[in-house]
Coordinates of C-alpha atoms and ligand atoms in Angstrom, one line a residue:
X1 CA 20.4 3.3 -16.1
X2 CA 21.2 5.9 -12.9
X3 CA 18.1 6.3 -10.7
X4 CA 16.6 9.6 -11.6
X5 CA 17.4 12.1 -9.5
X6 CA 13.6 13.3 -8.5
X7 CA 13.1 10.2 -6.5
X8 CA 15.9 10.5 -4.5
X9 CA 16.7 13.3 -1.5
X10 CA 18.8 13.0 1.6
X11 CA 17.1 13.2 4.8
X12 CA 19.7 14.4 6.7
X13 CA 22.7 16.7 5.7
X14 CA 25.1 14.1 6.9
X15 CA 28.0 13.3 4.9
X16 CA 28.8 9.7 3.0
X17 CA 32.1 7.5 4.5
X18 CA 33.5 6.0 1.8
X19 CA 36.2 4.6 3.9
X20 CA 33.8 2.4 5.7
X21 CA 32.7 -1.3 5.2
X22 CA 29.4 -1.4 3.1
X23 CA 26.5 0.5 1.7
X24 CA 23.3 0.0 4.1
X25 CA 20.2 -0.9 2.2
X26 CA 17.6 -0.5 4.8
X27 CA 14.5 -2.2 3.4
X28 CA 11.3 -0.8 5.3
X29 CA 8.4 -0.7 2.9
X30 CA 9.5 -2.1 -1.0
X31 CA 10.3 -5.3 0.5
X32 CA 11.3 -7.2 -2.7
X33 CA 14.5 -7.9 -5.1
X34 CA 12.9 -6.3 -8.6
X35 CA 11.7 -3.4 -9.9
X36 CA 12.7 -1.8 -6.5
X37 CA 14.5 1.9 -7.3
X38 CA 15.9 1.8 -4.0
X39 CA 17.7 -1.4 -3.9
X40 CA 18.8 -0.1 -7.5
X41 CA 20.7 2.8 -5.7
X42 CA 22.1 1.0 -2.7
X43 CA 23.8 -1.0 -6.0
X44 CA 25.0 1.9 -7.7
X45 CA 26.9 3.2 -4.6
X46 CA 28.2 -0.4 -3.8
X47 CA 29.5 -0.6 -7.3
X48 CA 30.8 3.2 -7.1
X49 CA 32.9 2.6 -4.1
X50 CA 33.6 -1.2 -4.9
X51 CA 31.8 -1.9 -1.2
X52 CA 29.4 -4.6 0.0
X53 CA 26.0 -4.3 -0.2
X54 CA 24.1 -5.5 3.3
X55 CA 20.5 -5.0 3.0
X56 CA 18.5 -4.8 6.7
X57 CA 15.0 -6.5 6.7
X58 CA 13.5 -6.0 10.2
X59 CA 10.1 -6.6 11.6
X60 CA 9.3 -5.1 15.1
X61 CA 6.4 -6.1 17.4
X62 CA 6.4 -2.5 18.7
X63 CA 4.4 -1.0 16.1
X64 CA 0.7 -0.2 16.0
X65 CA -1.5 -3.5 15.1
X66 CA 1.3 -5.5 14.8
X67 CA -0.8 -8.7 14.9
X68 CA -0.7 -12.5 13.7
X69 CA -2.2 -11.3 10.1
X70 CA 0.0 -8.8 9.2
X71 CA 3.5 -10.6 10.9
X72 CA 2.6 -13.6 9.1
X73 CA 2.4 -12.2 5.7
X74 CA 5.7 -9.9 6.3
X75 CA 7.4 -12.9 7.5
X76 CA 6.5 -15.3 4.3
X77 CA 7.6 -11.9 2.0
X78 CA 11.2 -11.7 4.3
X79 CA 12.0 -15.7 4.0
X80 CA 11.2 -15.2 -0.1
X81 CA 13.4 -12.3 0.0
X82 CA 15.9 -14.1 2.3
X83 CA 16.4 -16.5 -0.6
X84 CA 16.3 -14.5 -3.4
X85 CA 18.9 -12.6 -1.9
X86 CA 21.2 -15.8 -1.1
X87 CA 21.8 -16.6 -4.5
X88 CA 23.6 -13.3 -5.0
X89 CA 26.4 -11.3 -3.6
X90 CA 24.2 -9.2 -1.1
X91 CA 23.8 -9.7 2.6
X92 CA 20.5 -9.8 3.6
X93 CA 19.6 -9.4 7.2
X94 CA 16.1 -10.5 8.3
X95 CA 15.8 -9.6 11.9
X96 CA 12.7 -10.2 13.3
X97 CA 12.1 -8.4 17.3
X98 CA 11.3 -10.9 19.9
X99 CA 10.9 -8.5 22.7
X100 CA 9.7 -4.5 22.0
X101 CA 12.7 -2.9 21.9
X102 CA 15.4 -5.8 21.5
X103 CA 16.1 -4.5 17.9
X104 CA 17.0 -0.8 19.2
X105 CA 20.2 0.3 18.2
X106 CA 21.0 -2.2 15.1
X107 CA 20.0 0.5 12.4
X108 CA 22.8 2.4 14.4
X109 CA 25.3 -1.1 14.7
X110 CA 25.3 -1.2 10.9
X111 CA 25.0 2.4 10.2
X112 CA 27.8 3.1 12.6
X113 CA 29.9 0.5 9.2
X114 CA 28.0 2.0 6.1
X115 CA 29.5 4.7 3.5
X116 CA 25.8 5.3 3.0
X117 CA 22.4 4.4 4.1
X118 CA 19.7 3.9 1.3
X119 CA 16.1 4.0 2.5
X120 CA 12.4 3.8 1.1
X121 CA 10.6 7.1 0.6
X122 CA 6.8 5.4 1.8
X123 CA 4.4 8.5 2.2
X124 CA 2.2 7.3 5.8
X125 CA 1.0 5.8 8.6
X126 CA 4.7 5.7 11.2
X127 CA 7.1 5.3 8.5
X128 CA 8.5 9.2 7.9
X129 CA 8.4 9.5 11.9
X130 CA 10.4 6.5 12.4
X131 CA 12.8 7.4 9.1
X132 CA 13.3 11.1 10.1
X133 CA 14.2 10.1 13.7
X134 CA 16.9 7.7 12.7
X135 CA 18.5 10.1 9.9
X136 CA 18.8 13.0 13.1
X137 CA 20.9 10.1 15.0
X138 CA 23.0 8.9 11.9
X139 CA 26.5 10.2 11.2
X140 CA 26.4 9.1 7.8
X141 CA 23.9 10.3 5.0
X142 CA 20.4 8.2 4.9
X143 CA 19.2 8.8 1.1
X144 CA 15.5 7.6 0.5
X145 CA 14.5 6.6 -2.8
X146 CA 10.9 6.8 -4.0
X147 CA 9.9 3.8 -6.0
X148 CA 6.5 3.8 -5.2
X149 CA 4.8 4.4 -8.4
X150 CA 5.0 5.3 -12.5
X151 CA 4.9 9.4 -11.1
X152 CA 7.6 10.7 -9.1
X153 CA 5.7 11.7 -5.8
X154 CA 8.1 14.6 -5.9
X155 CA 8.0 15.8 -9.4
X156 CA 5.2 18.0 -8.5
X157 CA 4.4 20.3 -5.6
X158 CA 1.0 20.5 -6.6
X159 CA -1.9 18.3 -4.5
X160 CA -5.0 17.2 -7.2
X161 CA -8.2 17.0 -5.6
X162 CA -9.8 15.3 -8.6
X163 CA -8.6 12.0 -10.4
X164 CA -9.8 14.0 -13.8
X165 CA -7.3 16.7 -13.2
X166 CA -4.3 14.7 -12.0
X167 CA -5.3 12.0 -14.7
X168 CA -4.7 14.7 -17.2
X169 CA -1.7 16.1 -15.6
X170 CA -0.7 12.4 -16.2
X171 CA -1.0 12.2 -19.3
X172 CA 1.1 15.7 -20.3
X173 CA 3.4 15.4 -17.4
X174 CA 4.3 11.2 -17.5
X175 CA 6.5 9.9 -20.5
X176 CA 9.3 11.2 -19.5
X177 CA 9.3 9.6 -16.1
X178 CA 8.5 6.3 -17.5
X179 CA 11.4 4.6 -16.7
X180 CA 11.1 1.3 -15.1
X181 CA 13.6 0.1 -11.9
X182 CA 15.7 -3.1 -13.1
X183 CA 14.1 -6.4 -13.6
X184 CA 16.7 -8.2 -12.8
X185 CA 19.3 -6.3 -10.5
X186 CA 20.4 -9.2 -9.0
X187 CA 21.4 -11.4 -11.8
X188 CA 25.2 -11.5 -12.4
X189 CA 25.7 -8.8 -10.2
X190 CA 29.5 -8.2 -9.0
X191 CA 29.9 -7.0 -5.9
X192 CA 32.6 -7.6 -3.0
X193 CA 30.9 -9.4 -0.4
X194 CA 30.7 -9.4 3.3
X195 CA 29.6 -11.2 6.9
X196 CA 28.1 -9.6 10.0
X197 CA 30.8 -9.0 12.7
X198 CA 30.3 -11.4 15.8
X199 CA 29.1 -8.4 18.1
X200 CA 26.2 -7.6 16.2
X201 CA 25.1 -10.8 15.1
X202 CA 25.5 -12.1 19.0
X203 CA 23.5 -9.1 20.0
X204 CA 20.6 -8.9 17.0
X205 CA 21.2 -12.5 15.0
X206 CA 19.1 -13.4 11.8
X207 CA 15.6 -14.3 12.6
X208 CA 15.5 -18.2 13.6
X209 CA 14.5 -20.6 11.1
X210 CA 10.7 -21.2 12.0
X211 CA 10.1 -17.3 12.6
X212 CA 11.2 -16.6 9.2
X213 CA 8.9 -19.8 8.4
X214 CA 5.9 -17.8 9.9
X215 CA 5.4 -21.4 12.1
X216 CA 2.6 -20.5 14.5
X217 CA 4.0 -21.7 17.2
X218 CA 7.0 -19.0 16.5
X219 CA 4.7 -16.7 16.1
X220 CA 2.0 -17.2 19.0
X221 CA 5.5 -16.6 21.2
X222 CA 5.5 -13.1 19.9
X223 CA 3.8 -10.2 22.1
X224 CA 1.9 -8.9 19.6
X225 CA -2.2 -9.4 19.4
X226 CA -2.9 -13.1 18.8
X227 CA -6.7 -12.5 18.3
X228 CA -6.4 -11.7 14.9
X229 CA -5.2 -14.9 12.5
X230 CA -3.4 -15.0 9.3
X231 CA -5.8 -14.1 6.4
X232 CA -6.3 -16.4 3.5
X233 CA -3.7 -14.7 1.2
X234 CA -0.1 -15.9 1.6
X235 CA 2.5 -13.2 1.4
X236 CA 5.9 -12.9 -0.8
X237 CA 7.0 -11.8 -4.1
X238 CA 6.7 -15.6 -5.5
X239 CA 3.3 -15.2 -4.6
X240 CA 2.5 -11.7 -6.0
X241 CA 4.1 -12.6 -8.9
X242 CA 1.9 -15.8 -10.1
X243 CA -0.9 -14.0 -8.8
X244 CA 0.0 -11.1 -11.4
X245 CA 1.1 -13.2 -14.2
X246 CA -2.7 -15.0 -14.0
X247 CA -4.3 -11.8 -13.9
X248 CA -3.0 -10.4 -16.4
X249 CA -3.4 -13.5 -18.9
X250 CA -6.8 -14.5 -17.5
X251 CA -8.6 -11.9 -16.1
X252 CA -7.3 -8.5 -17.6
X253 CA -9.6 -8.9 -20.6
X254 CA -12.8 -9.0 -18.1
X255 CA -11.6 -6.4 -15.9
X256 CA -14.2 -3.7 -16.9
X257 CA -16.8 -6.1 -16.4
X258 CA -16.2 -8.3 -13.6
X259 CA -14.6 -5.9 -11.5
X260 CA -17.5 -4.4 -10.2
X261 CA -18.7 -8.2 -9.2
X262 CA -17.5 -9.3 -5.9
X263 CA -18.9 -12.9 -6.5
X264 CA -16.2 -12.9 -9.2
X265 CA -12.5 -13.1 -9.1
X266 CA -12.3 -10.2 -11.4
X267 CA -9.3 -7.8 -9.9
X268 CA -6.1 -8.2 -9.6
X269 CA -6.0 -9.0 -5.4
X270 CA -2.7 -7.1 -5.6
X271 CA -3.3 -4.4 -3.1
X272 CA -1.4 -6.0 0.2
X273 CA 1.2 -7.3 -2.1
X274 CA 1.9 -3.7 -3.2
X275 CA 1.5 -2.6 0.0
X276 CA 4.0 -4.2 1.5
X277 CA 5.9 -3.7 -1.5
X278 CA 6.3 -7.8 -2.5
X279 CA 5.5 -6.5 -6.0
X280 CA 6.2 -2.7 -7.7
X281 CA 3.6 -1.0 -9.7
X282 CA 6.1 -1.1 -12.2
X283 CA 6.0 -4.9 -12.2
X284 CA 2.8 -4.8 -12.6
X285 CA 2.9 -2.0 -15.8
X286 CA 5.2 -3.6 -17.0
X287 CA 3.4 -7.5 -17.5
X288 CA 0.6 -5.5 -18.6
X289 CA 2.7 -3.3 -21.0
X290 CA 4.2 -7.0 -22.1
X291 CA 0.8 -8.8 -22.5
X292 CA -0.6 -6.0 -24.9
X293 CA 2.5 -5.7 -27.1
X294 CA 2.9 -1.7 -26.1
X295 CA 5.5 0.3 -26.3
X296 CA 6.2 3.9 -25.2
X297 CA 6.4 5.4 -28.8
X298 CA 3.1 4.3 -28.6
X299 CA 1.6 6.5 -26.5
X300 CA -0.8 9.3 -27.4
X301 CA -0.8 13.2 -27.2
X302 CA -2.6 14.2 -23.7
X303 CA -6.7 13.9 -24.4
X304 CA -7.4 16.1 -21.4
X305 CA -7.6 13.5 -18.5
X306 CA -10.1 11.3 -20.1
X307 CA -9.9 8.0 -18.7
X308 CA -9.6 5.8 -21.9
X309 CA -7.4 6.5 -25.2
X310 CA -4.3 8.0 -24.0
X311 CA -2.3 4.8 -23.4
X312 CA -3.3 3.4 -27.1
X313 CA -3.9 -0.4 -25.2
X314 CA -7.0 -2.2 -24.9
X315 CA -9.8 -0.6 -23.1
X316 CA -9.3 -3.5 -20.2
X317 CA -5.6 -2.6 -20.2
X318 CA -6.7 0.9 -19.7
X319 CA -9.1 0.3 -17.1
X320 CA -7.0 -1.2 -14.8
X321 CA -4.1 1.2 -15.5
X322 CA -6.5 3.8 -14.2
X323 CA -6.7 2.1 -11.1
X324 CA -3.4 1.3 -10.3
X325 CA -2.3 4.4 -12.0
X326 CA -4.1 7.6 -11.6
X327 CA -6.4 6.1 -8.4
X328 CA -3.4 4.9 -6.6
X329 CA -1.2 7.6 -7.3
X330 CA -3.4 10.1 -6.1
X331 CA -3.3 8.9 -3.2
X332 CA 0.8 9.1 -3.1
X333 CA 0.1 13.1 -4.1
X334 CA -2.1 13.4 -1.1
X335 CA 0.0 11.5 2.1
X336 CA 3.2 12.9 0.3
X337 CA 2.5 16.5 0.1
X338 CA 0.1 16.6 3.0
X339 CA 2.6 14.8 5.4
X340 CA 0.6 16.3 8.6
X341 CA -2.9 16.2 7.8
X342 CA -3.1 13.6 4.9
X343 CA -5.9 11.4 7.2
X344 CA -8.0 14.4 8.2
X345 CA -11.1 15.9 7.4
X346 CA -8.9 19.2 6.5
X347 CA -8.4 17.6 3.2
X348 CA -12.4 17.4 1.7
X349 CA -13.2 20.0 -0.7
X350 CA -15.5 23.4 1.2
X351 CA -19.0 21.7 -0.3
X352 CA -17.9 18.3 1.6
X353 CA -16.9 20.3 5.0
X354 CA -20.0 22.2 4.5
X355 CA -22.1 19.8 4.0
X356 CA -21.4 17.6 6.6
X357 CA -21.3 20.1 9.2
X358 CA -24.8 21.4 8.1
X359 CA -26.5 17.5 8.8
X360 CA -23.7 16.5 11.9
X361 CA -27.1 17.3 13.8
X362 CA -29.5 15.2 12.0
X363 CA -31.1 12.4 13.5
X364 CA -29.3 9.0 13.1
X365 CA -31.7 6.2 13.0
X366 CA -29.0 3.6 13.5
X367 CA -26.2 4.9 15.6
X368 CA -23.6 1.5 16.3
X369 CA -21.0 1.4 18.7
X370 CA -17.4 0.3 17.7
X371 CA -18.0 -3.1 19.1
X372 CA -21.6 -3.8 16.6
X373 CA -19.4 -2.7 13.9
X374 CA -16.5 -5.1 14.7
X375 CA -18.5 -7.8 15.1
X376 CA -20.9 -7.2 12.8
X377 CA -24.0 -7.0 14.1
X378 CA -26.1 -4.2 12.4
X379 CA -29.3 -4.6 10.7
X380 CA -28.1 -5.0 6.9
X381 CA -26.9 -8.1 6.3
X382 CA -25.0 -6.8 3.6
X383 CA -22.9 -4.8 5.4
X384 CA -22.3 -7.8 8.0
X385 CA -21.1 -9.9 5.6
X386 CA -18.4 -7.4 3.8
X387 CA -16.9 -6.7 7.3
X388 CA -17.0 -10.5 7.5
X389 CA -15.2 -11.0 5.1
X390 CA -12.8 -8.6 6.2
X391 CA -12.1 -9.7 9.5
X392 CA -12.1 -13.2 8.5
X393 CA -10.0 -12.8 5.1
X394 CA -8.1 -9.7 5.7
X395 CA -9.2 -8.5 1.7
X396 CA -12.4 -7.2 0.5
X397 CA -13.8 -5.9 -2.5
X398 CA -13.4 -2.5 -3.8
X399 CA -17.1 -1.6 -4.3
X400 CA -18.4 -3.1 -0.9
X401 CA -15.5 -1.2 0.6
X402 CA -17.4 1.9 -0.7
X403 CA -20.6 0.5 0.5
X404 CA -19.0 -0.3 3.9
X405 CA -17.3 3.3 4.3
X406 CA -20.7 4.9 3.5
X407 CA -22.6 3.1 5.8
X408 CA -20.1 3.9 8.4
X409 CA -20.4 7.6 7.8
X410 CA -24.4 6.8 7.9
X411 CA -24.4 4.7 11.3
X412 CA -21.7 6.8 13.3
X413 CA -21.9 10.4 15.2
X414 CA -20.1 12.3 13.0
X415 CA -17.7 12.5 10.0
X416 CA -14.5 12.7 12.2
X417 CA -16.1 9.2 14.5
X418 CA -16.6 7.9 10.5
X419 CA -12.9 8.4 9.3
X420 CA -11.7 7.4 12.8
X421 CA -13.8 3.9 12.7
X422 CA -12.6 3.4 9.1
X423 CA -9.3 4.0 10.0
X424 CA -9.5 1.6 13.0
X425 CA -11.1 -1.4 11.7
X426 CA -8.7 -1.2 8.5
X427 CA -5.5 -0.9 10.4
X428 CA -6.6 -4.4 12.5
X429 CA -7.6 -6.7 9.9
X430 CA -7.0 -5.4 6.3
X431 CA -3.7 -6.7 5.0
X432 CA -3.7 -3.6 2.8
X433 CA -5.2 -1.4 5.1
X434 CA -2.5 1.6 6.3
X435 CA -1.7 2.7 3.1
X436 CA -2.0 5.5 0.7
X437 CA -5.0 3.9 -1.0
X438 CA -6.7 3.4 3.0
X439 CA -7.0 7.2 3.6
X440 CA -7.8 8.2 0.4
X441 CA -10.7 6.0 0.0
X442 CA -11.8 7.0 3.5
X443 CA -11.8 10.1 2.5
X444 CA -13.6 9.5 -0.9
X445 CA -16.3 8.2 1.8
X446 CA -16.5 11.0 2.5
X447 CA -16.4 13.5 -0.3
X448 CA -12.4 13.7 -1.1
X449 CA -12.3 13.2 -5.2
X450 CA -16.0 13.5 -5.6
X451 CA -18.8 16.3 -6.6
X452 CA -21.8 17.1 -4.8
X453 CA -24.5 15.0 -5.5
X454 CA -28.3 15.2 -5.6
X455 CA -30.9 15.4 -3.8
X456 CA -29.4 16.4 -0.8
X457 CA -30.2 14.1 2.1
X458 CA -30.2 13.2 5.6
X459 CA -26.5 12.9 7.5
X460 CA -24.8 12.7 4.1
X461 CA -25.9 16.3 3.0
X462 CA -24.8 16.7 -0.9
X463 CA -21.7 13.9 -0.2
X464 CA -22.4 10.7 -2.2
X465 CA -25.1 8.1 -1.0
X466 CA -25.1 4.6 -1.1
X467 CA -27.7 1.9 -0.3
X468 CA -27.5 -2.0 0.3
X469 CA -30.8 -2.4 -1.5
X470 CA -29.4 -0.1 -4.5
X471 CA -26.0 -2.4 -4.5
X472 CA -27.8 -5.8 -3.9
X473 CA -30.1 -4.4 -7.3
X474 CA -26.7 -3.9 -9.1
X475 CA -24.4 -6.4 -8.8
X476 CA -24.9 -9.9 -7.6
X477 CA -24.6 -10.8 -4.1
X478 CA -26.1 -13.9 -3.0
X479 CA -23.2 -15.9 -3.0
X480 CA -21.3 -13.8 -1.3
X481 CA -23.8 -13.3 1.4
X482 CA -24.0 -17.3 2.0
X483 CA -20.3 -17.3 1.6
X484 CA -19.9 -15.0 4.9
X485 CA -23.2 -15.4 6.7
X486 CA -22.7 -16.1 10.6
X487 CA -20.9 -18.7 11.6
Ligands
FAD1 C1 -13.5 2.8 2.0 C2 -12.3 2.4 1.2 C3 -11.2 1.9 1.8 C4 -10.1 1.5 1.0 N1 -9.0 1.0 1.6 C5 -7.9 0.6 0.9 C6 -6.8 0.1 1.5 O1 -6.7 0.1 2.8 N2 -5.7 -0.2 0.8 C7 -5.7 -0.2 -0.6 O2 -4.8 -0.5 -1.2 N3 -6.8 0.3 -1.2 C8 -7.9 0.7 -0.5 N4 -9.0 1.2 -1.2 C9 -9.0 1.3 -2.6 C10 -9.5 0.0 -3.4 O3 -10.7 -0.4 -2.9 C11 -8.5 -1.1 -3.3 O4 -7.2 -0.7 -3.7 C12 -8.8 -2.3 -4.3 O5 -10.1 -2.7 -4.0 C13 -7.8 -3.4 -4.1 O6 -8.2 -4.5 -4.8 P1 -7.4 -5.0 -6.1 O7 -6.0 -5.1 -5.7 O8 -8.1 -6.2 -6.5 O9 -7.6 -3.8 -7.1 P2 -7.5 -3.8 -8.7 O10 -8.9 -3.4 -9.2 O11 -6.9 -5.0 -9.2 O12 -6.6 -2.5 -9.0 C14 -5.1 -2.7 -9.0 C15 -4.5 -1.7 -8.0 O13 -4.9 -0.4 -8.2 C16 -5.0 0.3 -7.0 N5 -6.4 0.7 -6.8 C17 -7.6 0.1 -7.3 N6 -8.7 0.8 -6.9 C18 -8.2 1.9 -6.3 C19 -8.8 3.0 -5.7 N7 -10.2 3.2 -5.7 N8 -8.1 4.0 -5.0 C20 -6.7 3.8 -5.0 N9 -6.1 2.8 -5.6 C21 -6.8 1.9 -6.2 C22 -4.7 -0.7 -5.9 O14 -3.3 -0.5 -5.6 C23 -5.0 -2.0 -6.5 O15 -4.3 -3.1 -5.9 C24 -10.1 1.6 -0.4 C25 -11.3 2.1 -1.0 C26 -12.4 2.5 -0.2 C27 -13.6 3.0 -0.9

């Protein structure tokens, strides 16, 4: 099946070479060998022009934060990829920078050979920057491919400000989008195959054995920041995918219930595996889709963005798909169509802006600096232990991370010092942190996606307010405070 045509558009106007040696797959953000649209249409135009496929996996130390956690769990996804990829007819290039700026120019080496280069259209953080700079200085057409999620980020020019109204857009505007990328796409694939000339492989040679092993010692020879250590998740699509296949067998059925319970392992963990794309949201759909027996025919007429009923599964089933679904997809919607000011206060709705502007004044009865919030050293031990857990894990859980944003927003000068804080502390130790889903729940912190609530209070005004005491009352925390007290 051809990769629809609404995930795909050329970045430059650039034309393609058939006459030249391969098709480019350049692998920046769905760093995997299924369910990946874009590695699906660097194989369609190797198999159109009976051409090589060489796919480029590179990891710089150049870019923001680049830092032992986040390396290390690229590095595990690149060597699963690296093998994955042997057993096929694909040349796959792991290059890994040793020095900032060693690896400029090899985008251009093995553009300078491809008929076409096939990208990943990833909404944020430097990845458009860095994507639209290399198409200007390409000679050949650089095509990005958007295999980020169930809805086309492109199918629609409209940004929802509401999960209720895009969830109903959804659920009108969805089946016939539901086509999956390939499961497979490597099995008995036939393609011509190929080696990289000497002069580029002198100049940018595959990453060494014990780099692409994520050895420390390779690692700690890296300039990047060493004061930040692996998390406790290990990355890689062999990884995401046991992780998946136990969630959805084991835990799925309790999701409603022990999501909400950080002492229990009741969500999927799947958010740094997606976000460094070791697994597809389609992957995931589809186990789930496989586990309840579903099938498209099955799905019902639009029931006007409620959240349960529409995907005739199991109200677990249904649950999580409006997570990883309508939630995360939003947040595609927003950093896609609001490529300049996706992570700014511009985006709240007028009560939000309002509302925070009216208390930006208020007295602040804790006031932090950036350095008590890194290290944890505020009066609510709650709080403490959540950012313990994600400086010293690199995960947290979803309803301390709305705990933790609100309390930011409470403890810091303003909304704009909140968002910025967020930002920052996410970007350093959160393995998922960087992504669509980071600014739209720092922004949900903040009002984005919600009403006005009452009664209207100090600093937060009519935006949402939440207490430690209230969430210590609500779920159970006790073990998770002992679990990350002080060390
Ligand atoms: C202040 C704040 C910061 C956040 N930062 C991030 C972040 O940096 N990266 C990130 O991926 N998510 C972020 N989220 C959203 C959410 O908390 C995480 O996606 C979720 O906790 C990840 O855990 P999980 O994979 O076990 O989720 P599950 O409950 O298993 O859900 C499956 C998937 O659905 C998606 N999802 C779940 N909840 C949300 C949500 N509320 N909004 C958007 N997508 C969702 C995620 O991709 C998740 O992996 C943030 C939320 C808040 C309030």
């Amino acid at each position: 099946m051809a990769v629809p045509e609404v995930r795909l558009r050329a970045l430059n106007d650039r034309p393609l070479q058939p006459r030249r040696r391969w098709v480019l797959y350049w692998m920046t953000s769905f760093r995997r060998t299924r369910f990946n649209f874009a590695l699906d249409r660097a194989i369609e135009h190797a198999k159109a022009l009976g051409k090589p496929l060489l796919v480029l996996e590179a990891l710089r130390v150049g870019y923001p934060d680049s830092n032992d956690r986040l390396h290390t769990f690229i590095l595990e996804g690149m060597a699963e990829n690296a093998r994955r990829f042997a057993k096929a007819p694909v040349l796959h290039v792991p290059y890994v920078e040793e020095t900032a700026g060693d690896g400029a120019g090899l985008l251009e080496a093995l553009a300078a050979e491809a008929c076409v280069v096939v990208g990943d259209d990833w909404p944020c953080y430097f990845v458009p920057r860095m994507q639209a700079a290399a198409a200007s200085r390409l000679d050949v057409r650089l095509e990005l491919v958007d295999s980020n999620g169930l809805w086309p980020m492109r199918a629609t020019d409209r940004v929802f400000t509401t999960a209720h109204s895009f969830r109903a857009h959804l659920q009108k505007a969805l089946p016939p989008h539901l086509t999956l990328p390939a499961d497979a796409p490597l099995a008995r694939l036939d393609l011509p195959t190929t080696t990289l000339p000497a002069a580029i492989a002198r100049r940018w040679g595959r990453a060494p054995k014990d780099l692409l092993e994520a050895r420390p010692a390779a690692i700690a020879a890296l300039p990047i920041d060493h004061s930040v250590p692996p998390g406790v998740m290990r990355g890689g699509s062999h990884v995401a995918e046991a992780r998946l296949s136990l969630f959805v067998s084991k835990r799925l059925a309790d999701y409603p219930v022990a999501r909400n319970e950080p002492e229990q392992d009741g969500t999927s963990a799947l958010s740094p595996y997606l976000h460094f794309g070791h697994v597809s949201a389609h992957h995931v759909f589809a186990e789930v889709a496989r586990y309840e027996r579903w099938t498209p025919d099955l799905l019902g007429r639009s029931i006007g963005g409620s959240k349960s009923g529409w995907w005739k599964m199991s109200p677990a089933a249904e649950a999580f798909l409006d997570e990883l679904v309508t939630w995360r997809e939003l947040a595609y919607n927003l950093c896609a169509l609001r490529p300049d000011d996706y992570g700014s206060l511009a985006t709240l709705p007028a009560f939000a802006k309002a509302t925070l502007k009216k208390h930006e004044k208020d007295p602040r009865p804790h006031l932090y600096s950036d350095e008590q919030l890194e290290r944890a050293e505020t009066h609510d031990p709650l709080w403490n232990a959540t950012q313990r857990q994600l400086v010293r894990d690199g995960w947290f859980h979803n309803y301390l991370r709305m705990l933790w944003g609100k309390k930011i927003l409470e403890w810091s000068p303003s909304a704009k010092h909140a968002l910025e804080r967020m930002e920052r502390l996410m970007n350093r130790y959160s393995l998922d942190g960087r992504d669509p889903c980071s600014y739209a729940g720092y922004l949900w912190v903040l009002g984005r996606c919600d009403r006005a609530w009452g009664p209207e209070r100090p600093i937060f005004g009519s935006v949402r307010y939440m207490s430690s005491e209230n969430t210590a009352r609500k779920i159970s925390v006790k073990g998770f405070l002992a679990k990350y007290a002080a060390r």
